[in-house]
Tab-separated table of C-alpha atoms (C1' of nucleotides) in Angstrom:
chain	number	residue	atom	x	y	z
T	1	MET	CA	-70.233	-31.532	-206.281
T	2	ARG	CA	-71.692	-31.496	-209.740
T	3	VAL	CA	-75.278	-31.002	-210.713
T	4	SER	CA	-76.472	-33.969	-212.619
T	5	PRO	CA	-77.001	-33.135	-216.233
T	6	VAL	CA	-80.462	-33.593	-217.577
T	7	VAL	CA	-80.831	-36.926	-219.243
T	8	PRO	CA	-82.185	-36.293	-222.746
T	9	GLY	CA	-85.309	-38.378	-222.492
T	10	GLY	CA	-86.024	-38.228	-218.796
T	11	LEU	CA	-88.994	-36.146	-217.820
T	12	GLU	CA	-91.006	-38.025	-215.261
T	13	GLY	CA	-90.364	-39.425	-211.800
T	14	HIS	CA	-90.014	-37.109	-208.861
T	15	PRO	CA	-89.154	-33.668	-210.124
T	16	GLY	CA	-85.458	-33.178	-210.055
T	17	LEU	CA	-84.602	-36.808	-210.489
T	18	ASN	CA	-82.945	-37.545	-213.747
T	19	SER	CA	-82.422	-41.214	-213.515
T	20	VAL	CA	-83.875	-42.743	-216.612
T	21	PRO	CA	-81.578	-43.443	-219.506
T	22	SER	CA	-82.524	-41.722	-222.688
T	23	GLN	CA	-84.523	-43.682	-225.173
T	24	ALA	CA	-85.483	-43.513	-228.795
T	25	ALA	CA	-89.003	-42.650	-227.676
T	26	PRO	CA	-88.653	-39.963	-225.018
T	27	GLY	CA	-90.241	-40.645	-221.668
T	28	VAL	CA	-90.738	-44.290	-222.366
T	29	ARG	CA	-89.264	-46.638	-219.823
T	30	THR	CA	-89.264	-50.314	-220.659
T	31	ARG	CA	-90.150	-52.886	-218.050
T	32	SER	CA	-86.599	-54.158	-217.894
T	33	GLN	CA	-85.270	-50.653	-217.346
T	34	HIS	CA	-87.797	-50.118	-214.632
T	35	GLN	CA	-86.820	-53.295	-212.889
T	36	ARG	CA	-83.154	-52.609	-213.288
T	37	ARG	CA	-83.660	-49.226	-211.725
T	38	LYS	CA	-85.597	-50.778	-208.890
T	39	ARG	CA	-82.962	-53.423	-208.275
T	40	ILE	CA	-80.336	-50.713	-208.070
T	41	VAL	CA	-82.291	-48.650	-205.583
T	42	GLN	CA	-82.993	-51.709	-203.470
T	43	ALA	CA	-79.375	-52.759	-203.454
T	44	ALA	CA	-78.405	-49.238	-202.478
T	45	ALA	CA	-80.952	-49.060	-199.690
T	46	ALA	CA	-79.905	-52.424	-198.336
T	47	LEU	CA	-76.262	-51.417	-198.238
T	48	ALA	CA	-76.997	-48.030	-196.741
T	49	SER	CA	-79.164	-49.476	-194.019
T	50	ARG	CA	-76.087	-51.300	-192.806
T	51	GLY	CA	-73.167	-48.926	-192.711
T	52	GLY	CA	-74.736	-45.711	-193.978
T	53	VAL	CA	-73.555	-43.958	-197.117
T	54	GLU	CA	-70.081	-45.216	-196.517
T	55	ALA	CA	-71.167	-48.782	-197.028
T	56	MET	CA	-73.130	-47.731	-200.033
T	57	GLN	CA	-70.206	-47.629	-202.393
T	58	MET	CA	-70.929	-47.263	-206.039
T	59	ARG	CA	-68.880	-50.303	-206.991
T	60	THR	CA	-70.651	-52.380	-204.376
T	61	VAL	CA	-74.092	-51.172	-205.339
T	62	ALA	CA	-73.384	-52.023	-208.949
T	63	GLU	CA	-72.158	-55.455	-207.979
T	64	ARG	CA	-75.147	-56.230	-205.744
T	65	ALA	CA	-77.536	-54.987	-208.356
T	66	GLY	CA	-75.843	-57.154	-210.942
T	67	VAL	CA	-74.986	-54.228	-213.152
T	68	ALA	CA	-71.789	-52.727	-214.470
T	69	LEU	CA	-70.458	-49.609	-212.826
T	70	GLY	CA	-70.988	-47.706	-216.031
T	71	THR	CA	-74.618	-48.734	-216.142
T	72	LEU	CA	-75.159	-47.660	-212.599
T	73	TYR	CA	-73.827	-44.253	-213.565
T	74	ARG	CA	-76.103	-44.182	-216.546
T	75	TYR	CA	-79.133	-44.577	-214.334
T	76	PHE	CA	-77.831	-42.397	-211.528
T	77	PRO	CA	-75.311	-39.834	-212.728
T	78	SER	CA	-73.955	-39.394	-209.231
T	79	LYS	CA	-74.115	-41.085	-205.890
T	80	MET	CA	-76.298	-38.269	-204.735
T	81	ASP	CA	-78.923	-39.006	-207.344
T	82	LEU	CA	-79.017	-42.506	-206.011
T	83	VAL	CA	-79.422	-41.271	-202.464
T	84	VAL	CA	-82.238	-39.009	-203.547
T	85	ALA	CA	-83.982	-41.971	-205.125
T	86	VAL	CA	-83.661	-44.009	-201.958
T	87	VAL	CA	-85.084	-41.198	-199.889
T	88	GLY	CA	-87.904	-40.805	-202.365
T	89	GLU	CA	-88.940	-44.374	-201.633
T	90	GLU	CA	-88.937	-43.671	-197.925
T	91	ILE	CA	-91.207	-40.696	-198.376
T	92	ASP	CA	-93.514	-42.771	-200.537
T	93	LEU	CA	-93.803	-45.186	-197.640
T	94	LEU	CA	-94.624	-42.411	-195.222
T	95	GLU	CA	-97.160	-40.973	-197.598
T	96	SER	CA	-99.038	-44.212	-197.977
T	97	SER	CA	-98.858	-44.875	-194.257
T	98	ILE	CA	-100.556	-41.552	-193.719
T	99	GLU	CA	-103.204	-42.310	-196.260
T	100	ARG	CA	-103.878	-45.618	-194.593
T	101	ARG	CA	-104.168	-44.103	-191.157
T	102	PRO	CA	-104.516	-40.315	-191.190
T	103	PRO	CA	-103.459	-38.378	-188.129
T	104	ASN	CA	-106.438	-37.829	-185.876
T	105	ALA	CA	-105.260	-35.335	-183.280
T	106	ALA	CA	-107.600	-32.468	-182.453
T	107	THR	CA	-105.522	-29.519	-183.602
T	108	PRO	CA	-103.613	-28.790	-186.798
T	109	ALA	CA	-100.407	-28.635	-184.780
T	110	GLY	CA	-101.217	-31.954	-183.155
T	111	ARG	CA	-101.818	-33.610	-186.501
T	112	ALA	CA	-98.617	-32.213	-187.951
T	113	VAL	CA	-96.656	-33.459	-184.955
T	114	ASP	CA	-98.262	-36.837	-185.403
T	115	VAL	CA	-97.062	-37.021	-188.990
T	116	LEU	CA	-93.569	-35.852	-188.140
T	117	MET	CA	-93.130	-38.259	-185.274
T	118	ARG	CA	-94.385	-41.072	-187.399
T	119	ALA	CA	-91.793	-40.165	-189.979
T	120	THR	CA	-89.214	-39.977	-187.234
T	121	ARG	CA	-89.984	-43.457	-185.968
T	122	GLY	CA	-89.929	-44.794	-189.484
T	123	LEU	CA	-86.526	-43.341	-190.124
T	124	MET	CA	-85.160	-44.393	-186.772
T	125	ARG	CA	-85.794	-47.988	-187.646
T	126	GLU	CA	-82.733	-47.706	-189.855
T	127	PRO	CA	-80.693	-45.023	-188.178
T	128	GLU	CA	-77.648	-45.493	-190.355
T	129	LEU	CA	-79.753	-45.087	-193.418
T	130	ALA	CA	-81.699	-42.164	-192.036
T	131	ASP	CA	-78.602	-40.363	-190.971
T	132	ALA	CA	-76.854	-40.825	-194.238
T	133	LEU	CA	-79.856	-39.947	-196.300
T	134	ILE	CA	-80.924	-36.839	-194.463
T	135	ARG	CA	-77.474	-35.390	-194.411
T	136	SER	CA	-76.887	-36.112	-198.024
T	137	LEU	CA	-80.189	-34.612	-199.005
T	138	ILE	CA	-79.532	-31.392	-197.272
T	139	ILE	CA	-76.273	-30.718	-198.961
T	140	THR	CA	-76.967	-31.881	-202.396
T	141	GLU	CA	-77.145	-29.537	-205.299
T	142	VAL	CA	-79.373	-32.030	-206.956
T	143	ASP	CA	-82.756	-30.435	-206.938
T	144	THR	CA	-84.659	-32.515	-204.439
T	145	PRO	CA	-88.368	-32.331	-203.857
T	146	PHE	CA	-87.736	-33.238	-200.268
T	147	GLY	CA	-88.549	-30.046	-198.408
T	148	ASP	CA	-91.552	-29.287	-200.537
T	149	ARG	CA	-92.919	-32.788	-200.321
T	150	MET	CA	-92.630	-32.734	-196.574
T	151	ALA	CA	-94.211	-29.299	-196.345
T	152	GLY	CA	-97.045	-30.564	-198.526
T	153	LEU	CA	-97.606	-33.566	-196.296
T	154	LEU	CA	-97.776	-31.316	-193.265
T	155	LEU	CA	-100.147	-28.981	-195.017
T	156	ARG	CA	-102.576	-31.783	-195.742
T	157	ALA	CA	-102.178	-33.185	-192.247
T	158	ALA	CA	-102.848	-29.844	-190.620
T	159	VAL	CA	-105.839	-28.963	-192.767
T	160	PRO	CA	-107.328	-31.953	-194.553
T	161	GLY	CA	-108.061	-31.041	-198.091
T	162	LEU	CA	-105.543	-28.241	-198.267
T	163	THR	CA	-102.902	-28.593	-200.952
T	164	ALA	CA	-99.829	-26.720	-202.025
T	165	ALA	CA	-102.046	-25.081	-204.622
T	166	THR	CA	-104.838	-23.878	-202.361
T	167	ALA	CA	-102.762	-22.893	-199.343
T	168	THR	CA	-101.753	-19.312	-198.726
T	169	GLU	CA	-98.115	-18.433	-199.150
T	170	GLU	CA	-97.937	-17.947	-195.430
T	171	GLN	CA	-99.314	-21.355	-194.670
T	172	PHE	CA	-96.837	-22.937	-197.020
T	173	ALA	CA	-94.012	-20.995	-195.405
T	174	LEU	CA	-95.092	-22.138	-191.976
T	175	THR	CA	-95.278	-25.819	-192.769
T	176	GLY	CA	-91.985	-25.417	-194.573
T	177	SER	CA	-90.467	-23.942	-191.448
T	178	LEU	CA	-91.821	-26.756	-189.363
T	179	SER	CA	-90.346	-29.287	-191.683
T	180	SER	CA	-86.938	-27.650	-191.479
T	181	VAL	CA	-87.136	-27.708	-187.705
T	182	TRP	CA	-87.976	-31.374	-187.908
T	183	VAL	CA	-85.033	-32.128	-190.151
T	184	TYR	CA	-82.704	-30.304	-187.852
T	185	GLU	CA	-83.966	-32.027	-184.734
T	186	LEU	CA	-83.783	-35.348	-186.475
T	187	LEU	CA	-80.165	-34.714	-187.263
T	188	GLU	CA	-79.451	-33.733	-183.702
T	189	MET	CA	-81.074	-36.917	-182.516
T	190	LEU	CA	-79.067	-38.987	-184.964
T	191	ARG	CA	-75.980	-37.232	-183.714
T	192	GLY	CA	-76.887	-38.437	-180.249
T	193	ARG	CA	-77.526	-34.955	-178.955
T	194	ARG	CA	-81.235	-35.483	-178.326
T	195	THR	CA	-83.383	-38.304	-177.079
T	196	TYR	CA	-86.547	-39.226	-178.867
T	197	GLU	CA	-88.530	-37.491	-176.135
T	198	GLN	CA	-86.549	-34.283	-176.384
T	199	THR	CA	-87.006	-34.285	-180.109
T	200	GLN	CA	-90.717	-34.772	-179.767
T	201	ARG	CA	-90.975	-31.998	-177.225
T	202	ARG	CA	-89.076	-29.546	-179.367
T	203	ILE	CA	-91.154	-30.337	-182.367
T	204	GLU	CA	-94.311	-29.900	-180.347
T	205	ILE	CA	-93.117	-26.550	-179.088
T	206	ALA	CA	-92.356	-25.363	-182.579
T	207	ALA	CA	-95.512	-26.785	-184.102
T	208	ASP	CA	-97.722	-25.199	-181.452
T	209	ARG	CA	-96.361	-21.781	-182.315
T	210	LEU	CA	-96.031	-22.171	-186.044
T	211	LEU	CA	-99.412	-23.741	-186.693
T	212	ALA	CA	-101.391	-21.993	-183.964
T	213	GLU	CA	-103.753	-20.133	-186.259
T	214	PHE	CA	-104.186	-22.687	-188.986
U	1	MET	CA	-67.469	-40.039	-192.548
U	2	ARG	CA	-65.356	-40.572	-189.502
U	3	VAL	CA	-65.690	-38.827	-186.191
U	4	SER	CA	-62.483	-37.124	-185.333
U	5	PRO	CA	-60.793	-38.863	-182.469
U	6	VAL	CA	-60.253	-36.815	-179.375
U	7	VAL	CA	-56.787	-35.417	-179.335
U	8	PRO	CA	-55.189	-36.368	-176.008
U	9	GLY	CA	-54.395	-32.952	-174.742
U	10	GLY	CA	-57.016	-30.838	-176.468
U	11	LEU	CA	-59.664	-29.451	-174.181
U	12	GLU	CA	-60.205	-25.831	-175.021
U	13	GLY	CA	-61.291	-23.920	-178.082
U	14	HIS	CA	-64.877	-24.165	-179.206
U	15	PRO	CA	-66.375	-27.301	-177.773
U	16	GLY	CA	-66.194	-30.074	-180.246
U	17	LEU	CA	-63.154	-28.851	-182.021
U	18	ASN	CA	-60.215	-31.130	-181.645
U	19	SER	CA	-57.601	-29.266	-183.447
U	20	VAL	CA	-54.711	-28.852	-181.077
U	21	PRO	CA	-51.908	-31.354	-181.206
U	22	SER	CA	-51.324	-33.213	-178.000
U	23	GLN	CA	-48.719	-31.837	-175.698
U	24	ALA	CA	-46.715	-32.985	-172.717
U	25	ALA	CA	-48.636	-30.488	-170.630
U	26	PRO	CA	-52.294	-30.942	-171.556
U	27	GLY	CA	-54.148	-27.912	-172.783
U	28	VAL	CA	-51.049	-25.900	-173.335
U	29	ARG	CA	-50.713	-24.392	-176.764
U	30	THR	CA	-47.491	-22.655	-177.600
U	31	ARG	CA	-47.453	-19.398	-179.506
U	32	SER	CA	-45.946	-21.021	-182.561
U	33	GLN	CA	-48.619	-23.688	-182.555
U	34	HIS	CA	-51.254	-21.047	-182.229
U	35	GLN	CA	-49.901	-19.111	-185.140
U	36	ARG	CA	-49.479	-22.193	-187.217
U	37	ARG	CA	-53.112	-23.054	-186.570
U	38	LYS	CA	-54.149	-19.557	-187.496
U	39	ARG	CA	-52.152	-19.575	-190.698
U	40	ILE	CA	-53.823	-22.818	-191.665
U	41	VAL	CA	-57.315	-21.510	-191.032
U	42	GLN	CA	-56.589	-18.339	-192.942
U	43	ALA	CA	-55.209	-20.218	-195.889
U	44	ALA	CA	-58.266	-22.457	-195.844
U	45	ALA	CA	-60.685	-19.544	-195.663
U	46	ALA	CA	-58.931	-17.737	-198.468
U	47	LEU	CA	-59.112	-20.767	-200.717
U	48	ALA	CA	-62.700	-21.532	-199.824
U	49	SER	CA	-63.865	-18.007	-200.475
U	50	ARG	CA	-62.804	-18.534	-204.062
U	51	GLY	CA	-64.078	-21.834	-205.254
U	52	GLY	CA	-65.847	-23.174	-202.174
U	53	VAL	CA	-64.811	-26.369	-200.431
U	54	GLU	CA	-63.749	-27.823	-203.724
U	55	ALA	CA	-61.002	-25.269	-204.074
U	56	MET	CA	-60.053	-25.808	-200.492
U	57	GLN	CA	-58.021	-28.927	-201.092
U	58	MET	CA	-56.011	-30.285	-198.251
U	59	ARG	CA	-52.802	-30.370	-200.240
U	60	THR	CA	-53.323	-26.812	-201.348
U	61	VAL	CA	-54.193	-25.589	-197.894
U	62	ALA	CA	-51.065	-27.227	-196.544
U	63	GLU	CA	-48.982	-25.672	-199.270
U	64	ARG	CA	-50.423	-22.169	-198.801
U	65	ALA	CA	-50.023	-22.420	-195.061
U	66	GLY	CA	-46.462	-23.570	-195.510
U	67	VAL	CA	-46.836	-26.836	-193.637
U	68	ALA	CA	-46.610	-30.447	-194.637
U	69	LEU	CA	-49.763	-32.360	-195.386
U	70	GLY	CA	-49.137	-34.534	-192.366
U	71	THR	CA	-48.925	-31.503	-190.129
U	72	LEU	CA	-52.163	-30.138	-191.462
U	73	TYR	CA	-53.793	-33.427	-190.559
U	74	ARG	CA	-52.250	-33.272	-187.124
U	75	TYR	CA	-53.971	-29.982	-186.465
U	76	PHE	CA	-57.192	-30.838	-188.253
U	77	PRO	CA	-57.853	-34.558	-188.351
U	78	SER	CA	-60.238	-34.163	-191.250
U	79	LYS	CA	-61.203	-31.577	-193.768
U	80	MET	CA	-64.426	-31.146	-191.896
U	81	ASP	CA	-62.647	-30.110	-188.740
U	82	LEU	CA	-60.974	-27.454	-190.776
U	83	VAL	CA	-64.274	-26.286	-192.201
U	84	VAL	CA	-65.699	-26.100	-188.714
U	85	ALA	CA	-62.820	-23.918	-187.656
U	86	VAL	CA	-63.378	-21.584	-190.579
U	87	VAL	CA	-67.055	-21.278	-189.758
U	88	GLY	CA	-66.157	-20.583	-186.157
U	89	GLU	CA	-64.235	-17.540	-187.293
U	90	GLU	CA	-67.209	-16.323	-189.283
U	91	ILE	CA	-69.459	-16.597	-186.264
U	92	ASP	CA	-66.909	-14.723	-184.205
U	93	LEU	CA	-67.180	-11.922	-186.724
U	94	LEU	CA	-70.950	-11.870	-186.522
U	95	GLU	CA	-70.819	-11.900	-182.769
U	96	SER	CA	-68.551	-8.917	-182.550
U	97	SER	CA	-70.556	-7.082	-185.191
U	98	ILE	CA	-73.605	-7.529	-183.005
U	99	GLU	CA	-71.792	-6.302	-179.957
U	100	ARG	CA	-70.677	-3.251	-181.837
U	101	ARG	CA	-74.139	-2.451	-183.106
U	102	PRO	CA	-76.877	-4.362	-181.296
U	103	PRO	CA	-80.189	-4.928	-183.044
U	104	ASN	CA	-82.619	-2.204	-182.103
U	105	ALA	CA	-85.972	-3.362	-183.412
U	106	ALA	CA	-88.956	-3.000	-181.122
U	107	THR	CA	-89.913	-6.643	-180.648
U	108	PRO	CA	-87.919	-9.747	-179.759
U	109	ALA	CA	-88.872	-11.264	-183.104
U	110	GLY	CA	-87.775	-8.104	-184.880
U	111	ARG	CA	-84.410	-8.130	-183.169
U	112	ALA	CA	-83.880	-11.798	-183.948
U	113	VAL	CA	-84.713	-11.200	-187.596
U	114	ASP	CA	-82.288	-8.310	-187.594
U	115	VAL	CA	-79.503	-10.568	-186.377
U	116	LEU	CA	-80.315	-13.325	-188.819
U	117	MET	CA	-80.520	-11.054	-191.813
U	118	ARG	CA	-77.266	-9.442	-190.839
U	119	ALA	CA	-75.712	-12.891	-190.714
U	120	THR	CA	-77.274	-13.645	-194.058
U	121	ARG	CA	-75.806	-10.579	-195.699
U	122	GLY	CA	-72.438	-11.328	-194.162
U	123	LEU	CA	-72.452	-14.817	-195.570
U	124	MET	CA	-73.746	-13.740	-198.947
U	125	ARG	CA	-70.702	-11.598	-199.393
U	126	GLU	CA	-68.828	-14.827	-200.044
U	127	PRO	CA	-71.512	-17.083	-201.430
U	128	GLU	CA	-69.103	-19.830	-202.388
U	129	LEU	CA	-67.735	-19.900	-198.910
U	130	ALA	CA	-71.113	-19.663	-197.260
U	131	ASP	CA	-72.560	-22.401	-199.352
U	132	ALA	CA	-69.690	-24.728	-198.784
U	133	LEU	CA	-69.485	-24.042	-195.115
U	134	ILE	CA	-73.150	-24.332	-194.278
U	135	ARG	CA	-73.553	-27.534	-196.175
U	136	SER	CA	-70.462	-29.040	-194.697
U	137	LEU	CA	-71.547	-28.121	-191.230
U	138	ILE	CA	-74.827	-29.834	-191.583
U	139	ILE	CA	-73.433	-33.126	-192.674
U	140	THR	CA	-70.532	-33.367	-190.393
U	141	GLU	CA	-70.421	-35.792	-187.545
U	142	VAL	CA	-67.904	-33.521	-186.006
U	143	ASP	CA	-69.653	-32.097	-183.006
U	144	THR	CA	-70.180	-28.485	-183.972
U	145	PRO	CA	-71.294	-25.797	-181.610
U	146	PHE	CA	-72.934	-24.098	-184.536
U	147	GLY	CA	-76.606	-24.506	-183.768
U	148	ASP	CA	-76.187	-23.730	-180.104
U	149	ARG	CA	-74.061	-20.686	-180.751
U	150	MET	CA	-76.602	-19.314	-183.168
U	151	ALA	CA	-79.479	-20.060	-180.799
U	152	GLY	CA	-77.553	-18.270	-178.058
U	153	LEU	CA	-77.034	-15.233	-180.247
U	154	LEU	CA	-80.729	-15.097	-181.000
U	155	LEU	CA	-81.591	-15.500	-177.360
U	156	ARG	CA	-79.507	-12.499	-176.418
U	157	ALA	CA	-80.843	-10.505	-179.330
U	158	ALA	CA	-84.439	-11.257	-178.450
U	159	VAL	CA	-84.076	-10.560	-174.758
U	160	PRO	CA	-80.968	-8.567	-173.921
U	161	GLY	CA	-79.303	-10.062	-170.914
U	162	LEU	CA	-80.764	-13.498	-171.397
U	163	THR	CA	-78.231	-16.291	-171.773
U	164	ALA	CA	-78.327	-19.986	-172.471
U	165	ALA	CA	-78.046	-20.443	-168.721
U	166	THR	CA	-80.926	-18.214	-167.645
U	167	ALA	CA	-83.350	-18.964	-170.470
U	168	THR	CA	-86.128	-21.469	-170.047
U	169	GLU	CA	-85.859	-24.702	-171.933
U	170	GLU	CA	-88.737	-23.549	-174.065
U	171	GLN	CA	-87.065	-20.290	-174.979
U	172	PHE	CA	-83.924	-22.112	-175.957
U	173	ALA	CA	-85.934	-24.561	-178.038
U	174	LEU	CA	-87.661	-21.693	-179.817
U	175	THR	CA	-84.538	-19.794	-180.735
U	176	GLY	CA	-83.040	-23.110	-181.767
U	177	SER	CA	-85.975	-23.697	-184.076
U	178	LEU	CA	-85.640	-20.268	-185.546
U	179	SER	CA	-81.991	-20.838	-186.229
U	180	SER	CA	-82.735	-24.091	-188.020
U	181	VAL	CA	-85.318	-22.333	-190.163
U	182	TRP	CA	-82.710	-19.742	-190.976
U	183	VAL	CA	-80.138	-22.320	-191.984
U	184	TYR	CA	-82.627	-24.044	-194.216
U	185	GLU	CA	-83.745	-20.855	-195.895
U	186	LEU	CA	-80.166	-19.810	-196.357
U	187	LEU	CA	-79.478	-23.055	-198.143
U	188	GLU	CA	-82.516	-22.607	-200.339
U	189	MET	CA	-81.321	-19.147	-201.225
U	190	LEU	CA	-77.841	-20.410	-202.022
U	191	ARG	CA	-79.451	-23.046	-204.188
U	192	GLY	CA	-81.137	-20.248	-206.078
U	193	ARG	CA	-84.602	-21.266	-204.969
U	194	ARG	CA	-85.274	-18.093	-203.007
U	195	THR	CA	-84.494	-14.447	-203.437
U	196	TYR	CA	-83.131	-12.451	-200.575
U	197	GLU	CA	-86.564	-10.918	-200.098
U	198	GLN	CA	-88.329	-14.253	-199.988
U	199	THR	CA	-85.850	-15.501	-197.465
U	200	GLN	CA	-86.370	-12.462	-195.318
U	201	ARG	CA	-90.114	-12.790	-195.512
U	202	ARG	CA	-90.072	-16.441	-194.538
U	203	ILE	CA	-87.791	-15.778	-191.627
U	204	GLU	CA	-90.021	-12.962	-190.482
U	205	ILE	CA	-93.051	-15.188	-190.667
U	206	ALA	CA	-91.377	-17.890	-188.630
U	207	ALA	CA	-89.848	-15.476	-186.134
U	208	ASP	CA	-93.157	-13.702	-185.529
U	209	ARG	CA	-94.766	-16.966	-184.536
U	210	LEU	CA	-91.870	-18.547	-182.708
U	211	LEU	CA	-90.880	-15.544	-180.657
U	212	ALA	CA	-94.294	-14.006	-180.178
U	213	GLU	CA	-94.432	-14.366	-176.413
U	214	PHE	CA	-90.820	-13.743	-175.537
Q	1	DA	C1'	-82.736	-62.188	-240.914
Q	2	DC	C1'	-80.097	-57.751	-240.923
Q	3	DC	C1'	-78.612	-52.856	-239.752
Q	4	DG	C1'	-77.541	-49.372	-236.838
Q	5	DA	C1'	-78.400	-46.928	-232.536
Q	6	DA	C1'	-78.288	-47.181	-227.980
Q	7	DA	C1'	-77.336	-49.930	-223.840
Q	8	DT	C1'	-74.304	-52.694	-221.341
Q	9	DT	C1'	-70.020	-54.555	-219.738
Q	10	DA	C1'	-65.263	-55.255	-217.747
Q	11	DG	C1'	-61.854	-52.888	-216.470
Q	12	DA	C1'	-58.435	-49.181	-216.617
Q	13	DA	C1'	-57.590	-44.468	-215.316
Q	14	DC	C1'	-57.992	-40.135	-212.708
Q	15	DG	C1'	-58.576	-36.953	-208.730
Q	16	DG	C1'	-58.718	-35.715	-204.080
Q	17	DA	C1'	-59.138	-37.058	-199.092
Q	18	DT	C1'	-56.799	-39.645	-195.950
Q	19	DT	C1'	-53.158	-42.714	-194.156
Q	20	DC	C1'	-48.600	-44.345	-193.747
Q	21	DT	C1'	-43.419	-44.246	-193.588
Q	22	DA	C1'	-38.933	-43.089	-192.747
Q	23	DA	C1'	-36.076	-39.469	-191.926
Q	24	DT	C1'	-35.116	-35.026	-189.783
Q	25	DC	C1'	-35.906	-31.250	-186.549
Q	26	DT	C1'	-36.923	-29.008	-182.150
Q	27	DC	C1'	-37.626	-28.805	-177.924
Q	28	DT	C1'	-37.281	-29.930	-172.573
Q	29	DG	C1'	-35.227	-31.674	-168.798
Q	30	DT	C1'	-30.938	-32.979	-166.798
N	1	DA	C1'	-23.994	-30.284	-174.187
N	2	DC	C1'	-26.949	-34.599	-174.705
N	3	DA	C1'	-30.788	-37.929	-174.741
N	4	DG	C1'	-35.362	-38.764	-175.718
N	5	DA	C1'	-40.042	-37.387	-177.007
N	6	DG	C1'	-42.769	-35.321	-179.947
N	7	DA	C1'	-43.350	-32.516	-183.982
N	8	DT	C1'	-42.513	-31.856	-188.769
N	9	DT	C1'	-41.479	-33.067	-193.404
N	10	DA	C1'	-41.559	-35.044	-198.235
N	11	DG	C1'	-43.537	-38.209	-200.477
N	12	DA	C1'	-45.491	-42.763	-201.381
N	13	DA	C1'	-49.584	-45.419	-200.856
N	14	DT	C1'	-54.623	-46.375	-200.297
N	15	DC	C1'	-59.487	-45.678	-200.842
N	16	DC	C1'	-63.482	-44.388	-203.269
N	17	DG	C1'	-66.261	-41.422	-206.464
N	18	DT	C1'	-66.233	-40.559	-211.103
N	19	DT	C1'	-64.794	-40.792	-215.969
N	20	DC	C1'	-63.182	-43.093	-219.933
N	21	DT	C1'	-62.451	-46.879	-223.389
N	22	DA	C1'	-63.084	-50.477	-226.308
N	23	DA	C1'	-65.539	-54.242	-226.960
N	24	DT	C1'	-70.108	-56.739	-226.921
N	25	DT	C1'	-75.126	-57.150	-226.560
N	26	DT	C1'	-79.907	-55.871	-227.216
N	27	DC	C1'	-83.616	-54.293	-229.915
N	28	DG	C1'	-86.708	-51.759	-233.008
N	29	DG	C1'	-87.417	-50.918	-237.778
N	30	DT	C1'	-86.923	-52.689	-242.344
DNA sequence: ACCGAAATTAGAACGGATTCTAATCTCTGT
DNA sequence: ACAGAGATTAGAATCCGTTCTAATTTCGGT
């Protein structure tokens, strides 16, 4: 697997995503480019929510998005970059859901579990997609903000007002650990080796220990 | 990715591995089959320890092992099954290393960390291999005993004499969580996002919390 | 309105995993 | 020793991600 080369003009978007074609004026993204990018991601998500990554074939995505294969590769230098973009959208959704209705459990651990289980339910609505995306994310050499974003979400859930900047290294490590446990349990559930209840229980067990002294 | 079909006669080996050709007498594996299997795994491991999974091409593996491509696929229905077999061997090594020299730290958490860091150093000796293998394992739909084996190792390290059978569900969940943290940190290290020391520190932090009351 | 740079396109081409085929080989039981 | 069932083989064929090519189109600056 290749690391996607840095696109000359691309410098915004989620860190690690290089999915904006270079431009005369660096960093500028025209409306049509933006929409094209969006159409591509939507087409990809739609396909993936059916048959997983397998159904999300680059040729098919390009076709559905009404774009040539070469153009697709210009926006997303590899299939993985596309997957990362799709996942990014999912996390955005979770993030705004949390803003809309913050977790209200009594303890930090309880609030973190709340967030994680909400994310779990969200992802389980499209299991094929979730499965494909999570797996892909974990292996990719593309630098994804996934783990850190999730750890940050948990940090804020556990201690409202805390951010990656103000947290101690230990706190960040602990929410990071919790998020890796979550990812793993999610995968096990998607593999059919856990029920939703088992997953929840295991996450609660881990969260209780990891975030006990928050 | 396809799930490997169950081979008619295969019922031993690590659970989840279907890598023995069917036989008239089920479960029987002749010496020559056994050796052929071993030669294949060795060839695969040798190739992978150079350039990672990329260098471990099925055609090449077949060639090095002195079998036809079709035969390779008869023993290992997919590349992933082969990867799983290679990883199995690595875990065997770790397991016997631990038997030879059991962890002797004072606390359960300390002993678990000892085991994990020993595994880490073992894997880092062949970073290409480790990287490839760990990633592959995580994505595969092939039912790997990986997580459970690791959790079992940690269980025994934390409380000598404890086994997957005698441990409480909670204990098993906790060692399982620790092993998923380890895998994640290992990946981050392989990605170059952590130093060995950072990895160790994070694992210690997680282990101290997770195994505090063992 | 025109130029040139960059974007876009259709489609061919390439590489590696996986599948398929037809022939040959190797047993095992009789 | 012989038949029949797998096992094995060499190699072609297929599928899909990725790369490449040679036009063609779009657009900002003049």
